[in-house]
PDB file of C-alpha atoms in Angstrom:
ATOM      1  CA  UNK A  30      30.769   7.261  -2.073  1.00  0.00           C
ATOM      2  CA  UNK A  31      26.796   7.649  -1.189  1.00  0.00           C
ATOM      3  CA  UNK A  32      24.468   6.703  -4.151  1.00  0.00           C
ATOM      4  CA  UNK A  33      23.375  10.142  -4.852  1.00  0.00           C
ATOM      5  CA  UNK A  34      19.906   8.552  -6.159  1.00  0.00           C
ATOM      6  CA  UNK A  35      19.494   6.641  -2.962  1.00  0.00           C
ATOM      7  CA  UNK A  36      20.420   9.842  -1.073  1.00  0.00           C
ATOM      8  CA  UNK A  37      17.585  11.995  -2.921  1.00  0.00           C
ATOM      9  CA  UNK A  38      15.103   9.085  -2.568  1.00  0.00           C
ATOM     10  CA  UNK A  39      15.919   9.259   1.631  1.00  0.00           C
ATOM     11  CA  UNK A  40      15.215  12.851   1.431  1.00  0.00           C
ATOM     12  CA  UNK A  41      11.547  12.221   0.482  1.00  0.00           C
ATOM     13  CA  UNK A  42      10.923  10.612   3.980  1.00  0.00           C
ATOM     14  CA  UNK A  43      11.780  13.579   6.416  1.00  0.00           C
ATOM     15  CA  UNK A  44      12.294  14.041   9.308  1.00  0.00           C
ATOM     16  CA  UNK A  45      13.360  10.229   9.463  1.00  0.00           C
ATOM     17  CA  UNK A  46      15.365  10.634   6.243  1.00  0.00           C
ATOM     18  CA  UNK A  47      18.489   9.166   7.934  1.00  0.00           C
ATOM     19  CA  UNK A  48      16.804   5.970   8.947  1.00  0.00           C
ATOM     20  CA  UNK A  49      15.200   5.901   5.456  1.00  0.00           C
ATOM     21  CA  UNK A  50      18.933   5.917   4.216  1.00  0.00           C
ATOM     22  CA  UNK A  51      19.634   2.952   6.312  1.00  0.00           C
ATOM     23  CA  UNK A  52      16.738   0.692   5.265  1.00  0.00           C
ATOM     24  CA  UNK A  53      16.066   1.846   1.748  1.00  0.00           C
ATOM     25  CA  UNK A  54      19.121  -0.796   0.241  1.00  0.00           C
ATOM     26  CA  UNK A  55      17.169  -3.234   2.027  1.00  0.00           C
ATOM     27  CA  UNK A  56      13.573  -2.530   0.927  1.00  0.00           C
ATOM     28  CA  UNK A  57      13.483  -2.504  -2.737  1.00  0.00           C
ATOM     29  CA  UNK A  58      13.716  -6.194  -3.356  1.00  0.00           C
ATOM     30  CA  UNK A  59      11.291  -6.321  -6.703  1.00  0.00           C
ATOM     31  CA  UNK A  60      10.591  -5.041 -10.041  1.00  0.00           C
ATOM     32  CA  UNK A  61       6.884  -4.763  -9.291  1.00  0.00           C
ATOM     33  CA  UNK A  62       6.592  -0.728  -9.964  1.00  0.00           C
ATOM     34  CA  UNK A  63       3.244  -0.834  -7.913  1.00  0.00           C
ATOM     35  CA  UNK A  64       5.359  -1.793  -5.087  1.00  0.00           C
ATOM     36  CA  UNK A  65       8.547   0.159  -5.706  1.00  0.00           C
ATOM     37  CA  UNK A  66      10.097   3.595  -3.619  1.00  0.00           C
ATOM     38  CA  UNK A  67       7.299   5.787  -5.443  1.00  0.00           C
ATOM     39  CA  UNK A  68       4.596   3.671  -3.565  1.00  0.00           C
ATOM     40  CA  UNK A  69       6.887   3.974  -0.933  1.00  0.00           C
ATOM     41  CA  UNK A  70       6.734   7.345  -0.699  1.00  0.00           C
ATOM     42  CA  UNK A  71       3.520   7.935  -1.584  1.00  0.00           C
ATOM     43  CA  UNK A  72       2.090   5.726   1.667  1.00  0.00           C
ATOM     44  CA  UNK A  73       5.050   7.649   3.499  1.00  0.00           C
ATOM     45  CA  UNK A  74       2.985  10.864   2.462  1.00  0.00           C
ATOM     46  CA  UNK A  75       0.187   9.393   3.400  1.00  0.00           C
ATOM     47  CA  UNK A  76       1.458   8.362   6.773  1.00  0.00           C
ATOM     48  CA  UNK A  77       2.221  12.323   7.214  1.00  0.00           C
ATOM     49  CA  UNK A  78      -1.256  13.428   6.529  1.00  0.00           C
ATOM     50  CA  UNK A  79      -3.053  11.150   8.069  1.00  0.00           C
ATOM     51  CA  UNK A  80      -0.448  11.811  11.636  1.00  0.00           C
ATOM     52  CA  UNK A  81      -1.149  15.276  11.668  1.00  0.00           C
ATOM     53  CA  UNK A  82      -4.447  14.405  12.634  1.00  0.00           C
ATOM     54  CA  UNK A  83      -4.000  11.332  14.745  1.00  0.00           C
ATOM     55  CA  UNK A  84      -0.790  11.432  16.129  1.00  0.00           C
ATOM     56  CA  UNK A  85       1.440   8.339  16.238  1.00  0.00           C
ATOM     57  CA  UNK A  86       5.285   7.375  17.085  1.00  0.00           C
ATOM     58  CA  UNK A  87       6.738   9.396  14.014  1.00  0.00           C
ATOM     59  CA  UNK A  88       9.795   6.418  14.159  1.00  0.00           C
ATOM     60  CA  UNK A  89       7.883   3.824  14.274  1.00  0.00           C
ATOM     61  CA  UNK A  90       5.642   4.769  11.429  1.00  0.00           C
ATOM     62  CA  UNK A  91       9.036   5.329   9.369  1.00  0.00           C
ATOM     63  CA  UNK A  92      10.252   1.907   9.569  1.00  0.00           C
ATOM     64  CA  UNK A  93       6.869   0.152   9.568  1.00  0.00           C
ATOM     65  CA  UNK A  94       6.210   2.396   5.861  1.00  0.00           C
ATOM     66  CA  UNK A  95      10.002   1.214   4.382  1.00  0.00           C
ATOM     67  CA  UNK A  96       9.883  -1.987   5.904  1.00  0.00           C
ATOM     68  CA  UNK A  97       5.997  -2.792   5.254  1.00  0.00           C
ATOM     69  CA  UNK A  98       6.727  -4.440   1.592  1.00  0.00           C
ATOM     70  CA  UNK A  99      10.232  -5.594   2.065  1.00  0.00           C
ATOM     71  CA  UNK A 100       9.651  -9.250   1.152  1.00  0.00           C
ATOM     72  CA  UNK A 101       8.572  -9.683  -2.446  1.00  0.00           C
ATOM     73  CA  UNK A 102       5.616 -11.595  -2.630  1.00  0.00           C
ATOM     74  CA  UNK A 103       3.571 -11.285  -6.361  1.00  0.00           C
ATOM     75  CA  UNK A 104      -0.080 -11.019  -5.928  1.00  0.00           C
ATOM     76  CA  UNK A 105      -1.045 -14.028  -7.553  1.00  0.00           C
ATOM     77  CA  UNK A 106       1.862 -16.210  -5.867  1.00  0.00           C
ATOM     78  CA  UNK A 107      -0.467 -19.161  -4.193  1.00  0.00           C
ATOM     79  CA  UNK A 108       1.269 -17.679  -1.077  1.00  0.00           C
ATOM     80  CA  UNK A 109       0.230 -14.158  -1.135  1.00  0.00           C
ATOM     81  CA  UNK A 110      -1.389 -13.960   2.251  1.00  0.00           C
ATOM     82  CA  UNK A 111       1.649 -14.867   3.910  1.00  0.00           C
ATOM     83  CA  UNK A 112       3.444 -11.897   2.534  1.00  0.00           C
ATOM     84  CA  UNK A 113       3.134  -9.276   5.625  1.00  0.00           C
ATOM     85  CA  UNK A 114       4.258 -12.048   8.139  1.00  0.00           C
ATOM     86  CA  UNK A 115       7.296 -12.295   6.040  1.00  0.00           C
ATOM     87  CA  UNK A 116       7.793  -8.738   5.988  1.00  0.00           C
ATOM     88  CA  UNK A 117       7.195  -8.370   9.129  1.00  0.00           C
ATOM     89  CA  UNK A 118       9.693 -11.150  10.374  1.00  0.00           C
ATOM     90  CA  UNK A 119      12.356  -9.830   8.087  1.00  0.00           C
ATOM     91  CA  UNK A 120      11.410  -6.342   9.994  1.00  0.00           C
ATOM     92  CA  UNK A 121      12.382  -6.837  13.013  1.00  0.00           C
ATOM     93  CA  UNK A 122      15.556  -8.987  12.141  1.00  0.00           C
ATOM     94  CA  UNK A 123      16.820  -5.855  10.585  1.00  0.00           C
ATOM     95  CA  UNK A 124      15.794  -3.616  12.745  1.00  0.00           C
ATOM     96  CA  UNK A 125      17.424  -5.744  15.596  1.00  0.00           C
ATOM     97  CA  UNK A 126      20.914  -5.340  13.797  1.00  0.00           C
ATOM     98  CA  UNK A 127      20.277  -1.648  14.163  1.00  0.00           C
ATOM     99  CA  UNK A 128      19.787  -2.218  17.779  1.00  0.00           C
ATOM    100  CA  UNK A 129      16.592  -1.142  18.490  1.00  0.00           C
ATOM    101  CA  UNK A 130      14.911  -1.754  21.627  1.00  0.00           C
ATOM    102  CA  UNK A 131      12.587  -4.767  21.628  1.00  0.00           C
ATOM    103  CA  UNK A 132       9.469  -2.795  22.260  1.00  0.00           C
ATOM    104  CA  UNK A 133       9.786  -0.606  19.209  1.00  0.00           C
ATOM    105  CA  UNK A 134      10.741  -3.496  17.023  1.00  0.00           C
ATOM    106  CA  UNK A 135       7.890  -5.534  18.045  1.00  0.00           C
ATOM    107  CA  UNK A 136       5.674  -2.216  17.332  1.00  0.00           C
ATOM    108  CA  UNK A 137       6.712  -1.894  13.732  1.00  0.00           C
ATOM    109  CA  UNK A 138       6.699  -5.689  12.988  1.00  0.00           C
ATOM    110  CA  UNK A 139       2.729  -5.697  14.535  1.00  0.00           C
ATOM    111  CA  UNK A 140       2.140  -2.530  11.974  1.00  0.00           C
ATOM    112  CA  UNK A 141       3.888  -4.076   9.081  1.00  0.00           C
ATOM    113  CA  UNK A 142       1.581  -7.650   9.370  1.00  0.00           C
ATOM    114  CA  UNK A 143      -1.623  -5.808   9.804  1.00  0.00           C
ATOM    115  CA  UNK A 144      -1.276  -3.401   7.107  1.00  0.00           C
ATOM    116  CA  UNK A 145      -2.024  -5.948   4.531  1.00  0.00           C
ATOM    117  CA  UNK A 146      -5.745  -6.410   3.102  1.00  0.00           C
ATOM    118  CA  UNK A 147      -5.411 -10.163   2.178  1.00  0.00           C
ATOM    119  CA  UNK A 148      -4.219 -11.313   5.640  1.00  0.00           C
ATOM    120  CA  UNK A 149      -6.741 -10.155   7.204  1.00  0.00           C
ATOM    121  CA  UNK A 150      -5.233  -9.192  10.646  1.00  0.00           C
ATOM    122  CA  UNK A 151      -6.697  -6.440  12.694  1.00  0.00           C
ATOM    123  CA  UNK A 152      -4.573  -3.516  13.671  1.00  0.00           C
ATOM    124  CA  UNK A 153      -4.087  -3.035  17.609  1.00  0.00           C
ATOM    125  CA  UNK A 154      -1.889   0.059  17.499  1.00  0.00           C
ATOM    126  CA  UNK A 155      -2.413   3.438  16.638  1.00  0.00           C
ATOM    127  CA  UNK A 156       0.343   3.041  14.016  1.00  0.00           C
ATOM    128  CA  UNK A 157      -0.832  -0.067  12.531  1.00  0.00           C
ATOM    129  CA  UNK A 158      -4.024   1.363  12.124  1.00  0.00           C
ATOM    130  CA  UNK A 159      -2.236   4.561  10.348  1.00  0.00           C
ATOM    131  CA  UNK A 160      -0.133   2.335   8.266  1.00  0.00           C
ATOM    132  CA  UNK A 161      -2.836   0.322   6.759  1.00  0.00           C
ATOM    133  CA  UNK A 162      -4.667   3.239   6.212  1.00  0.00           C
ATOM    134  CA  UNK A 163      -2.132   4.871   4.497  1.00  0.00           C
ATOM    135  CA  UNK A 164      -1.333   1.905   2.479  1.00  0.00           C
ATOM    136  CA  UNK A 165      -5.148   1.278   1.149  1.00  0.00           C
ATOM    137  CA  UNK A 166      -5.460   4.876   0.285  1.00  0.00           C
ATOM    138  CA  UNK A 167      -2.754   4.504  -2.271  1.00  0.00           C
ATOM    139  CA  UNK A 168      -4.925   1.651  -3.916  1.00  0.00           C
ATOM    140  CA  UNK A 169      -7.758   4.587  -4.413  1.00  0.00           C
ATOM    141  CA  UNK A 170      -8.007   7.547  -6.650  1.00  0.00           C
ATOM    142  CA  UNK A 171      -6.183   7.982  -9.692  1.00  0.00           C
ATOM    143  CA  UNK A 172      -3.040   5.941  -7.931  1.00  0.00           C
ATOM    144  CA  UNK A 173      -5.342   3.357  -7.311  1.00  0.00           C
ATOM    145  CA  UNK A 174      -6.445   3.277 -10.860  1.00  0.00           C
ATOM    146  CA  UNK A 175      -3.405   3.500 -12.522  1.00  0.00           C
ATOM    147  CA  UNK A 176      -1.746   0.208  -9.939  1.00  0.00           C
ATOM    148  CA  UNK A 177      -4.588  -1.983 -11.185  1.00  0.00           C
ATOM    149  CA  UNK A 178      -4.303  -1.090 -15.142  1.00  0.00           C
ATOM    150  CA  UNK A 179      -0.377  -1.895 -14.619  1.00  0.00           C
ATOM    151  CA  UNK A 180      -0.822  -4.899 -12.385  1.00  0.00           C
ATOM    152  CA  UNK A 181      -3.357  -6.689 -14.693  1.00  0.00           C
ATOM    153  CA  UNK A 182      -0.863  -5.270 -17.539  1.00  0.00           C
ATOM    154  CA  UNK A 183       2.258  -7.257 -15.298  1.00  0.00           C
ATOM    155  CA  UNK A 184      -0.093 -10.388 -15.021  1.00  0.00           C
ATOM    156  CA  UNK A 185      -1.250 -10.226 -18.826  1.00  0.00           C
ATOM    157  CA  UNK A 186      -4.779  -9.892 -17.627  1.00  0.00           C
ATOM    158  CA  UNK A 187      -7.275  -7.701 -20.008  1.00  0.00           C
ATOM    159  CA  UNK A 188      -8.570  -3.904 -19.376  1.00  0.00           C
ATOM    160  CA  UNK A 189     -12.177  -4.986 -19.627  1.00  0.00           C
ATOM    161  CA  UNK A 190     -14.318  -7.405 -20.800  1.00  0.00           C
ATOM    162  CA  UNK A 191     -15.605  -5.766 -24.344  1.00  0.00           C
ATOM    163  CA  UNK A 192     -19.052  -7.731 -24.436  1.00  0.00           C
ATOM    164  CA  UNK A 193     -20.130  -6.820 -20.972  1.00  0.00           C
ATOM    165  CA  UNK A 194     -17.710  -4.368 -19.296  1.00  0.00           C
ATOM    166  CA  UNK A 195     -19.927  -4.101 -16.238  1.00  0.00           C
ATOM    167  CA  UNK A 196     -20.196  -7.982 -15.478  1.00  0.00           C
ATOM    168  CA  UNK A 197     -23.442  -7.423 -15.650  1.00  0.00           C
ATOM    169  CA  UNK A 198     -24.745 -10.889 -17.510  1.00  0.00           C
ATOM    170  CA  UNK A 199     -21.576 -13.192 -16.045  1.00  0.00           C
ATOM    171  CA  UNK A 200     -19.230 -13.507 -12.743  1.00  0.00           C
ATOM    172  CA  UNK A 201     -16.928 -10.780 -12.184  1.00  0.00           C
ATOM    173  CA  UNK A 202     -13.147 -12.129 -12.887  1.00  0.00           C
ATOM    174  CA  UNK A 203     -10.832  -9.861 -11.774  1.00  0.00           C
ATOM    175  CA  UNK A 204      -7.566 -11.751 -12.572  1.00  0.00           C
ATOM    176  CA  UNK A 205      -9.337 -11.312 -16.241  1.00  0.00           C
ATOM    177  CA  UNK A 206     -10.135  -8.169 -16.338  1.00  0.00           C
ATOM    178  CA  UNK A 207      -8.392  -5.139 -14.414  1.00  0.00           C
ATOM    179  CA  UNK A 208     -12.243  -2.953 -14.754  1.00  0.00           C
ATOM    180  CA  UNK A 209     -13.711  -5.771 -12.332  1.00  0.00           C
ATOM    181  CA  UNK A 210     -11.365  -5.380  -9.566  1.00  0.00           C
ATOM    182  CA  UNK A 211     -13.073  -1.796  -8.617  1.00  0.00           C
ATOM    183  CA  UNK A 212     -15.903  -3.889  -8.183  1.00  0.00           C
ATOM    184  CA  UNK A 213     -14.248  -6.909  -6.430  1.00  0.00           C
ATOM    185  CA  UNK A 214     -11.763  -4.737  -4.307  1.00  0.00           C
ATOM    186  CA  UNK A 215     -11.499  -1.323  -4.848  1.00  0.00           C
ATOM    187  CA  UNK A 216     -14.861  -0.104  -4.071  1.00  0.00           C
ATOM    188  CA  UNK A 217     -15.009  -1.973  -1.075  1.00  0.00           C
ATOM    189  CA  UNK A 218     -11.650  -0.002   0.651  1.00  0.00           C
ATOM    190  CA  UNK A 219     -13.285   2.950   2.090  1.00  0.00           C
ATOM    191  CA  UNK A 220     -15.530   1.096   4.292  1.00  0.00           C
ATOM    192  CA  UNK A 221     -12.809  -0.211   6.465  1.00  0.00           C
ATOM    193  CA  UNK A 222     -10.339   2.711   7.091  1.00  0.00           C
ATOM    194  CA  UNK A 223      -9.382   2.574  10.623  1.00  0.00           C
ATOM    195  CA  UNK A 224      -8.627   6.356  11.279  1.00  0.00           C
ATOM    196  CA  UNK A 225     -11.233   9.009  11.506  1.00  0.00           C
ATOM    197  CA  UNK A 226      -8.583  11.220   8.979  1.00  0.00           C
ATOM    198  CA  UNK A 227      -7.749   8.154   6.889  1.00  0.00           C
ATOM    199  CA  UNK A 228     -11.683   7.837   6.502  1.00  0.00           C
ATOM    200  CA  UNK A 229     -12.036  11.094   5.259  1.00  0.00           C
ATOM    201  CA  UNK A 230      -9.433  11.004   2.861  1.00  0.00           C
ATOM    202  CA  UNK A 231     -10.821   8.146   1.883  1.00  0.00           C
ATOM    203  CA  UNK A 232     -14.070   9.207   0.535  1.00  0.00           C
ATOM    204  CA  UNK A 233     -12.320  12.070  -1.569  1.00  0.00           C
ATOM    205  CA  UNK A 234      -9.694   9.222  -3.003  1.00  0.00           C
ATOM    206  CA  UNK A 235     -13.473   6.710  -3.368  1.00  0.00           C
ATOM    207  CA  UNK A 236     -15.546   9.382  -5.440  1.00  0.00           C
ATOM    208  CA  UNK A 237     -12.530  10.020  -7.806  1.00  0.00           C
ATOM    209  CA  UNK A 238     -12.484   6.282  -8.363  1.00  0.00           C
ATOM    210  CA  UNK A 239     -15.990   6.417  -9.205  1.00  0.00           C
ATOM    211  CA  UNK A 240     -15.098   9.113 -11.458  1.00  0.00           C
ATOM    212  CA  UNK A 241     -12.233   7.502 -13.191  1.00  0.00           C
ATOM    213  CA  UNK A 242     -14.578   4.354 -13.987  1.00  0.00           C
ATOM    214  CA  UNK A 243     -17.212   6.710 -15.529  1.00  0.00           C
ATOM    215  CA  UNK A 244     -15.015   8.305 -17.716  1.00  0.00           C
ATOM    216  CA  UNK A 245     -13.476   4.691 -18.821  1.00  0.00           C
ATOM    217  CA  UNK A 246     -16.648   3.533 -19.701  1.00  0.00           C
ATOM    218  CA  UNK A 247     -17.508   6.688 -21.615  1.00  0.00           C
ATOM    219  CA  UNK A 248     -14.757   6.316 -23.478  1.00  0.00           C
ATOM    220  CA  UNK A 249     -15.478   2.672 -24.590  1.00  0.00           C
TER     221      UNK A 249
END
C-alpha cells in the first residue's frame, strides 16, 4: 500500500509528481532539516517561478531539484566540496535504472554538480543555471535566515558574538557564530544569480535579509 505521506509530499512537485514519487524514497537520505523534502520543495517552487520566465526542460529540472542533495554530505565534513559530484554520480545511476536516455541523464547530473556554491563549477545549461539559482535563493530571506540559526544550532555554533556582534574589532568566524555567515556568505549570493528572473528575486529575498539582521541586532 502507497505511503500516503510520501504520496502527499509527490503532490507538491506537479506536473512531474509521478517522477517525484519514484525518486523521493531515494532522496531523503539525512536528518539535516535544512536539507530535507521542505527544502526540497521549496527550491522545486523556486524552480517554477524562476521557469516561467526562462523556460527550461520542465523534466529535467524535476529530477535535477529531487536528485540535487541526494548524497548526504554535512557542511563541515572535510569533504564537503565533493558533495554535488556525489550527487550527481548517484543521479544518473538512478536515473539510468529508470531508463532514461543518456542525453537527459547527463543533463540533470551537469545541473545537479553545478548547483552547489562550494564546488565552484559553472553552470553550462539553462537548467543548471535555474537550479542553482533556485537553490541559493532558498539560502536568502527569512528561509535563508532561519537555515543558518538551525545549522549553527546542528553544529553547536553560537547566534552571535555578544562583545562585538558585528565583527567589527576581530575576524569574522562563521563556524562560531551563525550572525557572521550573512557577512561571510549570505550577503554575497545575490551577486552571482545566473538568471535574469532568479536575479530579481534575488534582490527582494537580499533586502529582507538585510532586514532580518537589523531587527536581530535591535533586539540585542
Amino acid at each position: 500500500m502507497p505511503d500516503p505521506r510520501l504520496k502527499a509530499l509527490a503532490a507538491a512537485f506537479a506536473p512531474e509528481h509521478e517522477l517525484a514519487a519514484q525518486l523521493l524514497p531515494l532522496v531523503i537520505v539525512s536528518d539535516d532539516g535544512s536539507h530535507d523534502a521542505a527544502h526540497l520543495i521549496r527550491v522545486w517552487k523556486n524552480v517554477l517561478r524562476i521557469r516561467r520566465g526562462e523556460g527550461g526542460n520542465v523534466r529535467v529540472l524535476a529530477a535535477a531539484t529531487l536528485l540535487h542533495d541526494c548524497v548526504a554530505v554535512e557542511k563541515n565534513a572535510p569533504n564537503r566540496a565533493d558533495a554535488s559530484r556525489l550527487a550527481a554520480e548517484r543521479a544518473y545511476e538512478v536515473l539510468d535504472q529508470l531508463g532514461w536516455r543518456s542525453s537527459d541523464m547527463m543533463a540533470v547530473a551537469h545541473a545537479v554538480l553545478a548547483h552547489s556554491f562550494s564546488a565552484g563549477i559553472p553552470p553550462e545549461t539553462l537548467e543548471a543555471k535555474i537550479l542553482q539559482d533556485a537553490d541559493r535563493l532558498d539560502a536568502l530571506g527569512m528561509v535563508g535566515a532561519a537555515r543558518c540559526f538551525y545549522i549553527a544550532g546542528r553544529f553547536g555554533s553560537g547566534l552571535y558574538d555578544p562583545l562585538d556582534p558585528m565583527a567589527r574589532a576581530r575576524p569574522l568566524d562563521d563556524k562560531a557564530f551563525a550572525l557572521d555567515h550573512f557577512e561571510t556568505k549570505l550577503f554575497k549570493l545575490a551577486d552571482g544569480f545566473q538568471t535574469g528572473t532568479g536575479r530579481k528575486l534575488a534582490q527582494e529575498r537580499h533586502e529582507r535579509l538585510g532586514l532580518i539582521r537589523e531587527l536581530l541586532l535591535d533586539e540585542i
